[in-house]
mmCIF file of C-alpha atoms in Angstrom:
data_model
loop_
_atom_site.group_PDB
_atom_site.id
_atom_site.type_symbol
_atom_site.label_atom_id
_atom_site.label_comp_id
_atom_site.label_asym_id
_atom_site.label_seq_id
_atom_site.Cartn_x
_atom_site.Cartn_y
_atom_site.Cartn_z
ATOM 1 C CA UNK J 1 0.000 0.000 0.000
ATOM 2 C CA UNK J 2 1.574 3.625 -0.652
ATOM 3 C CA UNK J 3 2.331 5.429 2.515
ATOM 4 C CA UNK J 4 1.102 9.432 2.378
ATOM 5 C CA UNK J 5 2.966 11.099 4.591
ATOM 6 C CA UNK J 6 0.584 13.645 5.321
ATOM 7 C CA UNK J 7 -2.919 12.998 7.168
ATOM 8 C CA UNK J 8 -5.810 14.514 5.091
ATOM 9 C CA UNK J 9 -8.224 16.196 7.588
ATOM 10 C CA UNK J 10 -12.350 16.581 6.690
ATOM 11 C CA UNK J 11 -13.079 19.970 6.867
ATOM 12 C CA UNK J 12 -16.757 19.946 6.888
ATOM 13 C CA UNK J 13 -17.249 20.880 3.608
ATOM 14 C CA UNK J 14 -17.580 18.334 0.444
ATOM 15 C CA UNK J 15 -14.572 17.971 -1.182
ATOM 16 C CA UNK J 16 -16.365 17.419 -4.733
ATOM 17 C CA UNK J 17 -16.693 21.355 -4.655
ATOM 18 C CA UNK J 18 -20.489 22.129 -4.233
ATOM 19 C CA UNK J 19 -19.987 23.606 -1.078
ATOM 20 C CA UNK J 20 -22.105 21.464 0.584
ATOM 21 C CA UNK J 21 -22.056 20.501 4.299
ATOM 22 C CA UNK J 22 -20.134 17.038 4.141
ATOM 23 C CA UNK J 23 -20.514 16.426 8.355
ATOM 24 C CA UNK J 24 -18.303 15.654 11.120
ATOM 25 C CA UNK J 25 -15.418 13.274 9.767
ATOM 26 C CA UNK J 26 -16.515 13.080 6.630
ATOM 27 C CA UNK J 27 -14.986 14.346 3.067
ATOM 28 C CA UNK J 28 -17.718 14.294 0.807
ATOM 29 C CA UNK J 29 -21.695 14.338 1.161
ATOM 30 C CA UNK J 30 -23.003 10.693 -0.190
ATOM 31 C CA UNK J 31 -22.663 10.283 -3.532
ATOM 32 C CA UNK J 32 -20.469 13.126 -4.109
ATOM 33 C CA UNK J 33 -16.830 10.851 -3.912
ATOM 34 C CA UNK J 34 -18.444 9.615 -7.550
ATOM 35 C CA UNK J 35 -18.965 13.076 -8.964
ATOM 36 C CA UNK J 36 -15.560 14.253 -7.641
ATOM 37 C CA UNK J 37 -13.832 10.991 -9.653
ATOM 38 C CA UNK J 38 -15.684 11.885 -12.919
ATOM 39 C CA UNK J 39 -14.835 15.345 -12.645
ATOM 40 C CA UNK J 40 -11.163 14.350 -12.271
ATOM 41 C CA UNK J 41 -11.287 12.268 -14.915
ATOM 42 C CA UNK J 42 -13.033 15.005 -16.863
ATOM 43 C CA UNK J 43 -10.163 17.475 -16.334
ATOM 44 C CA UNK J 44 -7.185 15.313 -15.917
ATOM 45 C CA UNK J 45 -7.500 12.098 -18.474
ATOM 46 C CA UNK J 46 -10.028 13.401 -21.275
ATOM 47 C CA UNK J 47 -13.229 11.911 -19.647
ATOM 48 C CA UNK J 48 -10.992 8.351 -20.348
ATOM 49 C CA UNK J 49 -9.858 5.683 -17.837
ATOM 50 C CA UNK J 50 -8.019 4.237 -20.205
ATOM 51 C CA UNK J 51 -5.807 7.189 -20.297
ATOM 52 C CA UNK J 52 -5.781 7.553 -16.686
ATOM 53 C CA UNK J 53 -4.442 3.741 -16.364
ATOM 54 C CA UNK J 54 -1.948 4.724 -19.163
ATOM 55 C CA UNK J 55 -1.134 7.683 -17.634
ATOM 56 C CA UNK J 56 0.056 5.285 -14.286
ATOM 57 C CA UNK J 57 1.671 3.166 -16.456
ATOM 58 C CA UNK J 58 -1.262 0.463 -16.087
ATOM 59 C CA UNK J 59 -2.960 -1.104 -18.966
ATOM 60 C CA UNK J 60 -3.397 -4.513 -20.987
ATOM 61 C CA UNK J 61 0.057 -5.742 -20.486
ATOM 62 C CA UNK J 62 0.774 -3.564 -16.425
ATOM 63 C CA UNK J 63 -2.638 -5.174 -14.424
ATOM 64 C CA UNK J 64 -4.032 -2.305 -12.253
ATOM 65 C CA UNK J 65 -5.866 -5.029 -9.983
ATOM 66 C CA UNK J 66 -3.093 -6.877 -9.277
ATOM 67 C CA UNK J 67 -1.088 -3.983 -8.555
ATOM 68 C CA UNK J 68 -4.353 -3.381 -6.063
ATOM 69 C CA UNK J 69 -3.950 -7.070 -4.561
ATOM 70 C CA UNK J 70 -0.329 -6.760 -4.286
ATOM 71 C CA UNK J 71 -0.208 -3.038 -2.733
ATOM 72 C CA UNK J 72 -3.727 -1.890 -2.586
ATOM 73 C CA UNK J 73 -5.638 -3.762 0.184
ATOM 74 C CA UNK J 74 -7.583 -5.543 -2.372
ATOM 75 C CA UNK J 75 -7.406 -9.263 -2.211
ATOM 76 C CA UNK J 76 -8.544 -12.411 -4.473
ATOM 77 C CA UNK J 77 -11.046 -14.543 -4.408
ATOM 78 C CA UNK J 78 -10.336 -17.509 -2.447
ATOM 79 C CA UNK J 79 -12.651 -19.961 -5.098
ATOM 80 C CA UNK J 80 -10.240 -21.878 -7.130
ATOM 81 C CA UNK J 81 -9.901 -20.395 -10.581
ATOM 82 C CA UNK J 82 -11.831 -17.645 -9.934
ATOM 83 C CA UNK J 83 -10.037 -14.170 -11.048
ATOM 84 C CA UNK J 84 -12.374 -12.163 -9.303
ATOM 85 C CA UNK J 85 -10.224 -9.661 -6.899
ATOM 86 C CA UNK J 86 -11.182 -6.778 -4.680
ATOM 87 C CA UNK J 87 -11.490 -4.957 -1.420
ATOM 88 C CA UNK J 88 -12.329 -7.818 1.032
ATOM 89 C CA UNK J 89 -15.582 -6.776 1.719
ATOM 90 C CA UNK J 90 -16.603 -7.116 -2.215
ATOM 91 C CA UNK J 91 -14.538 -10.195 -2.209
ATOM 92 C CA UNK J 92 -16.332 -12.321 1.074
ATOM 93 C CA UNK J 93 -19.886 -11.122 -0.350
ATOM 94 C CA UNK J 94 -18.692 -12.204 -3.934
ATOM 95 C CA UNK J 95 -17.665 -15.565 -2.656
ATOM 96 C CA UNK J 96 -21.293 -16.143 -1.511
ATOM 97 C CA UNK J 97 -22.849 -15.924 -4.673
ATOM 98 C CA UNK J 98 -23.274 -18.975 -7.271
ATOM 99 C CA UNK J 99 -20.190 -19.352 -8.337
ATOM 100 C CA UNK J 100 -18.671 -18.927 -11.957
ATOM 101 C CA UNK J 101 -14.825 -18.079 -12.453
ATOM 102 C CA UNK J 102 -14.844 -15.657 -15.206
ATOM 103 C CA UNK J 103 -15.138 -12.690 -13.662
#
């Protein structure tokens, strides 16, 4: 996992930029974590993931999820020859399901 050396502090007001009141602890009202992405995206990568994986030097032959399972907190499913990956959470409720492996 990358280590930030700087804590990021809430300030009470949505970091998406409407201004809105985001409440103790948090960054962004509900919802608004999404709109702040896209408008990243928008601005930074030409409305394209692709060129935001390119960009982090990610893409068909670089795997951005197992770059997530190997220093992102993400993990695989534990389903034999399933390729499913993803924060645990996703991963345990995944598991669950009926199973197919192409994921």
């Amino acid at each position: 996992m990358p280590e930030y050396t700087n804590r990021l502090v809430p300030t009470g007001t949505c970091w998406c930029g409407c201004e809105g009141e985001a409440g103790i602890g948090r960054f962004f009202i509900q919802g608004h974590d999404k709109i702040a992405e896209s408008a990243l995206v928008a601005t930074e990568y030409e409305g394209s993931i692709a060129r935001l994986l390119e960009q982090h030097k990610f893409g068909p032959t670089e795997s951005v999820r197992a770059a997530a399972v190997a220093r992102g907190g993400w993990i695989n499913c534990p389903i034999s020859g399933c390729r499913y990956t993803g924060a645990p959470a996703s991963v345990r409720k995944h598991a669950k399901l009926p199973h197919t492996t192409e994921q």
